[in-house]
Structure formats: structure tokens, C-alpha cells
Short mmCIF file of C-alpha atoms in Angstrom, two decimals:
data_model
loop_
_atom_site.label_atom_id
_atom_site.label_comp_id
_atom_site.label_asym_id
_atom_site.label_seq_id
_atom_site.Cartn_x
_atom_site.Cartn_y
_atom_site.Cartn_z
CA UNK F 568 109.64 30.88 15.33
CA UNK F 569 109.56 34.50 15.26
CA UNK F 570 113.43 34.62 14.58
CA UNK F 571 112.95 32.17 11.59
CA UNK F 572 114.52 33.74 8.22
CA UNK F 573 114.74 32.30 4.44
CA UNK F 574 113.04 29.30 3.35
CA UNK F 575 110.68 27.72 6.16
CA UNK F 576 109.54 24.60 5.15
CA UNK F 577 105.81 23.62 7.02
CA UNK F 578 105.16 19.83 7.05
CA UNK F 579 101.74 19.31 7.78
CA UNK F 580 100.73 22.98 6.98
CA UNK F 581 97.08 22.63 7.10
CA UNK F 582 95.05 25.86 6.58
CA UNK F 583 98.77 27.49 6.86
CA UNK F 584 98.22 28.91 10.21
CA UNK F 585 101.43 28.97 11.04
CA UNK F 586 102.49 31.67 8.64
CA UNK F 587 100.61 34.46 10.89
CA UNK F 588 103.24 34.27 13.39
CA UNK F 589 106.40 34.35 11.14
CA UNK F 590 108.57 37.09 10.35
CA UNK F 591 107.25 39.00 6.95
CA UNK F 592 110.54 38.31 5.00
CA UNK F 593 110.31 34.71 5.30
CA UNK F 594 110.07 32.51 2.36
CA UNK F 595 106.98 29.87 3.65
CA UNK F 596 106.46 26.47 2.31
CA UNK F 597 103.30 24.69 2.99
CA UNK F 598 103.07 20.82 2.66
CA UNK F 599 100.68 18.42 3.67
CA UNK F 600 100.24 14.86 2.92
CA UNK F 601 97.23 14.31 0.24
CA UNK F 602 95.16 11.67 1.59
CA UNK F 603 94.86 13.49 5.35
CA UNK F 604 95.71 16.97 4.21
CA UNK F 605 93.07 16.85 1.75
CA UNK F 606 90.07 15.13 3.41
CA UNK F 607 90.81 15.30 6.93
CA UNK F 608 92.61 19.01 7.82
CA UNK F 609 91.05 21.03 4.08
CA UNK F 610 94.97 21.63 3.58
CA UNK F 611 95.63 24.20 1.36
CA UNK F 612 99.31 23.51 0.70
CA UNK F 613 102.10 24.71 -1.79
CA UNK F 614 103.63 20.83 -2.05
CA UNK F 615 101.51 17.61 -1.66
CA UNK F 616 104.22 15.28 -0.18
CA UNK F 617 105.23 12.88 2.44
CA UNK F 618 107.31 13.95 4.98
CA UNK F 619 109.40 10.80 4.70
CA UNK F 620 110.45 11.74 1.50
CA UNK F 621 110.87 15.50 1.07
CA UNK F 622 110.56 16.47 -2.12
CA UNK F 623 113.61 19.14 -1.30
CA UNK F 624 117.48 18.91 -2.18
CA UNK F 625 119.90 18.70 0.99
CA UNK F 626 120.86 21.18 3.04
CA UNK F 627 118.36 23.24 1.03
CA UNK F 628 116.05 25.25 3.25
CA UNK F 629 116.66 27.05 6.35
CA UNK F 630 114.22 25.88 8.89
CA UNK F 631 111.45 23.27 9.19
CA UNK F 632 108.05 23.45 11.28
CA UNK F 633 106.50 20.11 11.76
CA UNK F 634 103.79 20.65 14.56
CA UNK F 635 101.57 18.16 16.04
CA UNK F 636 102.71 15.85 12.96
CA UNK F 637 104.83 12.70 14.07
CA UNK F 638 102.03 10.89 16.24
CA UNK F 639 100.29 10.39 12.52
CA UNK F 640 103.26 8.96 10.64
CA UNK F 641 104.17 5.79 10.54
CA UNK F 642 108.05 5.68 10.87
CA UNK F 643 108.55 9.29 12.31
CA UNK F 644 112.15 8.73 12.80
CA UNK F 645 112.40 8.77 9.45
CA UNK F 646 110.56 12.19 9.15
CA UNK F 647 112.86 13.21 11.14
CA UNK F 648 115.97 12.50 9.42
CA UNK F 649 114.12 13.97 6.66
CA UNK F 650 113.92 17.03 8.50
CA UNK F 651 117.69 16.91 9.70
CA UNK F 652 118.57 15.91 5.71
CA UNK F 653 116.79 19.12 3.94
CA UNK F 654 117.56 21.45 7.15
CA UNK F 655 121.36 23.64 6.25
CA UNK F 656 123.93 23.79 8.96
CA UNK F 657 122.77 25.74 11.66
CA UNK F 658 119.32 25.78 10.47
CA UNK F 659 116.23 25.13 13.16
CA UNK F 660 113.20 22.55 13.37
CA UNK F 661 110.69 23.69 15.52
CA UNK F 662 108.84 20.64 16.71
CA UNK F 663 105.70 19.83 19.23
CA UNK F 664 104.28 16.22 19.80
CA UNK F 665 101.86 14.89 22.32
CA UNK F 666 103.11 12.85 25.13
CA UNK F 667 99.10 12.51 26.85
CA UNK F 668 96.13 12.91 24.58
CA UNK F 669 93.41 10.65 23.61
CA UNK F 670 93.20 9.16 20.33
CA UNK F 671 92.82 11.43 17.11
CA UNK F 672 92.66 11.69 13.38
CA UNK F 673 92.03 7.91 13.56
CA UNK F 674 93.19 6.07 12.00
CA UNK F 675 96.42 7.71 11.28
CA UNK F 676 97.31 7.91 15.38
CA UNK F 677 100.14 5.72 15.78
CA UNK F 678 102.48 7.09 18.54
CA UNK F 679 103.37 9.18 21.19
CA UNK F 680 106.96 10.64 22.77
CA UNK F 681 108.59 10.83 25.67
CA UNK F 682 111.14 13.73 26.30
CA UNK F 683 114.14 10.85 25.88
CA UNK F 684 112.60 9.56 22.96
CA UNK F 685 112.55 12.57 20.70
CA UNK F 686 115.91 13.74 21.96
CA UNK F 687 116.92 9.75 21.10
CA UNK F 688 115.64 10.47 17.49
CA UNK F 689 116.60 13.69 16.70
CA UNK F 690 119.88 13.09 18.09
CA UNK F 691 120.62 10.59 15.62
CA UNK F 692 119.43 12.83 12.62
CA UNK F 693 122.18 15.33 13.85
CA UNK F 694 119.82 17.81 15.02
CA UNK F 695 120.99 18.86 18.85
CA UNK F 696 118.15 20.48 21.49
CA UNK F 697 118.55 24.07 21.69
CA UNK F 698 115.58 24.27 23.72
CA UNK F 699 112.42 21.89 25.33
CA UNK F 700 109.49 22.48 27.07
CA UNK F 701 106.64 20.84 28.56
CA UNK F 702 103.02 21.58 27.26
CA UNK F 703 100.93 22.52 29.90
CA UNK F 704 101.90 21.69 33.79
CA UNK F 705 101.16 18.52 35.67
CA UNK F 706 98.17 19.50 37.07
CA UNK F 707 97.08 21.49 34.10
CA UNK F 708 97.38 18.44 32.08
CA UNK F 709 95.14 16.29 34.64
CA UNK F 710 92.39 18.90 34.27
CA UNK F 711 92.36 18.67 30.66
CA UNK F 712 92.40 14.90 30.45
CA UNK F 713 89.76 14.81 33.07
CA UNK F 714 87.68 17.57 31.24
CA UNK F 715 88.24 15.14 28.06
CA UNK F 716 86.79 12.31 29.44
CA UNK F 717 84.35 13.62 30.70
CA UNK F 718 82.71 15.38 27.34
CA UNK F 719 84.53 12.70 24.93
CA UNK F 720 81.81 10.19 25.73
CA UNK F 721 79.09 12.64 24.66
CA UNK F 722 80.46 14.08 21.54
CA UNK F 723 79.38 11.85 19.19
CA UNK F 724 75.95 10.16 20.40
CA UNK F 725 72.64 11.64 20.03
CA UNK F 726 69.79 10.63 22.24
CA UNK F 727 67.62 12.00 25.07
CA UNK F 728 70.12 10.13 27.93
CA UNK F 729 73.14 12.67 26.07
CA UNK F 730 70.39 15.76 26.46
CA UNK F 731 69.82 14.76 30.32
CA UNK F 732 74.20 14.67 30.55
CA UNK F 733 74.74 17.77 28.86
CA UNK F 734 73.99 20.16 31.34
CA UNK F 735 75.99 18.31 34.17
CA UNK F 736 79.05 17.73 31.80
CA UNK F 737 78.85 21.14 31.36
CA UNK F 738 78.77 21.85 34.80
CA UNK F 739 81.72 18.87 36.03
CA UNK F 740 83.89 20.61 33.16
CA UNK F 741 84.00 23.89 34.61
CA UNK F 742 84.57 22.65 37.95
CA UNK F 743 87.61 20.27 36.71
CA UNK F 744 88.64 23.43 34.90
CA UNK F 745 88.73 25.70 37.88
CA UNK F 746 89.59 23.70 40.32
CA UNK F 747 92.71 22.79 38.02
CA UNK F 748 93.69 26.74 37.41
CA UNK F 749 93.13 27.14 41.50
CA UNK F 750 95.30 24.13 42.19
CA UNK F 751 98.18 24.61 39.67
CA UNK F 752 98.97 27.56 41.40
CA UNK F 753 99.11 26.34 44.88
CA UNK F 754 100.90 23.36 44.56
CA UNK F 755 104.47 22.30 43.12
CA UNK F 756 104.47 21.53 39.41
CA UNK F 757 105.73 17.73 38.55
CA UNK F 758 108.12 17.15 35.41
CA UNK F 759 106.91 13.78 34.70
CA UNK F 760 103.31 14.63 33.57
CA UNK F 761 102.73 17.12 30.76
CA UNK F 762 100.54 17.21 27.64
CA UNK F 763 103.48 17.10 25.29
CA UNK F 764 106.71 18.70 23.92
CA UNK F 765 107.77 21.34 22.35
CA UNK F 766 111.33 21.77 20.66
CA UNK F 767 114.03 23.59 19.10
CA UNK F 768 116.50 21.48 17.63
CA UNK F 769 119.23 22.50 15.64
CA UNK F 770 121.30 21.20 12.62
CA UNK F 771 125.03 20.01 13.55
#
């Protein structure tokens, strides 16, 4: 994103993190969707919208962040021909989605991608790959899942049987997490496992 120029549209802005790592001459947009935005994420956006019906013209902006976003919509192929729709020729989406990770923002969780199912979708917006990548490794990806399940169970409860857990969740955590950092760079990495995606896709 750091080569992004003009008008950057950011669906699902949030607290508009995402404009600390964009160029200064870039024109930023922040949406978010009210009911979520609002009371889930404390969005402080420029548009209230829903990214299945941009509230911009076609061919109208020059690139489009939607990060972390599609798992919570419920038709995200049609975000994404939103996207592709409001995106000028030759203008990028920059685009991450989880392909492992527990359940979140429920209950507005309703999917997760492969690597062949978001090249699938945004191929048929008209936005081609420039560029995909894994999030995480294989074996960084096991550690984190295992370090999840591990302290997921505990988050929420209260009690003296979580106060007796605490201390060895603690202490299984760190061991999942260094035993993963040892491990991942010993052994080979494997392409089928990863936390997610992230992508550059570009409009045809």
C-alpha cells in the first residue's frame, strides 16, 4: 500500500489505522458499516455504508483497502464486484481474509477463503492477482491455533478453577510459542496451511 496514490477508498476503516502507513498525498476514505462499525469496532469513518453497495460512481477512485472484511459479509462476492465496479482501470485492491481462525465478531462471521476461492471471485469482478501471499507459515499457523485454544477457553469465565489454569496456560502458551518459532525454522514450510491471504489484485 505504500505505492497507493489518489483516492483510497477503506471499507471497513475502523479507528482508520490504515492511513498511518499510506503515502501523505493520498486522498483516504474511511467507511464502515453502521451497525458493526459503530458498536462493535468504535469506527470513526468518513461514509457509513455497505460495502455491497458503494455509495461511489464507477470507475471513480483509485484504489480500495478492504482488510479482514469479507468473512463478516454476507454475499462477499458481491463486495467484491463492488470493489472491481468503483476501482478505475489499472487501479489496486489490497485485500487480506482468514483462511484458519476461530470464530469472531459473532455473529457477523460467516465465511472463510481458500487461495482458489478468492482468485475464483475476484476473477470474475475483473480484478487479476498481481500478487498473493500466505499469512503466517504452516507451522507458525499451528502454534497460533494451538496457543488459541488453549487461552480461548479461559477468556471469558471467571471462577477460582480459571485462577488455578491461568498460570499453566500461561506457561503451555509460551512453550507452543517457542517451540513453534524453533521449529519453523528447522523444518520445510507447507503451502497448504496458513492463517490467511493477503492480495493485490488489479482492475482489467
Amino acid at each position: 500500500m505504500q505505492d497507493a496514490c489518489g483516492v483510497v477508498v477503506d471499507i471497513g476503516a475502523a479507528d482508520r489505522w490504515v492511513r498511518a502507513y499510506l503515502p501523505e498525498g493520498v486522498h483516504y476514505v474511511a467507511l464502515d458499516y453502521p451497525v458493526t462499525g459503530r458498536d462493535l469496532y468504535g469506527a470513526r469513518p468518513d461514509v457509513f455504508a455497505d460495502g455491497a453497495a458503494l455509495p461511489f460512481a464507477d470507475a471513480s477512485v483509485d484504489g480500495v483497502i478492504c482488510l479482514e472484511v469479507l468473512e463478516h459479509v454476507a454475499d462477499p462476492a458481491r463486495v467484491v464486484a463492488e470493489i472491481a465496479r468503483v476501482l478505475r482501470p489499472g487501479g489496486d485492491a489490497w485485500i487480506s481474509m482468514p483462511f484458519l481462525y476461530p470464530l469472531h465478531d459473532a455473529p457477523h462471521d460467516y465465511q472463510r477463503y481458500t487461495e482458489f476461492g478468492l482468485r475464483r471471485d475476484l476473477g470474475r469482478a475483473g480484478l487479476g492477482v498481481v500478487a498473493m501471499k500466505r499469512t503466517l507459515s504452516a507451522i507458525a499457523t499451528a502454534g497460533l491455533l494451538a496457543s488459541l485454544a488453549i487461552a480461548g477457553p479461559l477468556r471469558d469465565r471467571r471462577g477460582i478453577g480459571v485462577t488455578l489454569l491461568a498460570a499453566p496456560a500461561a506457561a503451555l502458551v509460551l512453550l507452543v510459542n517457542v517451540t513453534a518459532a524453533v521449529l519453523g525454522r528447522m523444518w520445510p514450510d507447507w503451502g497448504h496451511l496458513g492463517i490467511g491471504y493477503e492480495v493485490r489484485a488489479r482492475r482489467e
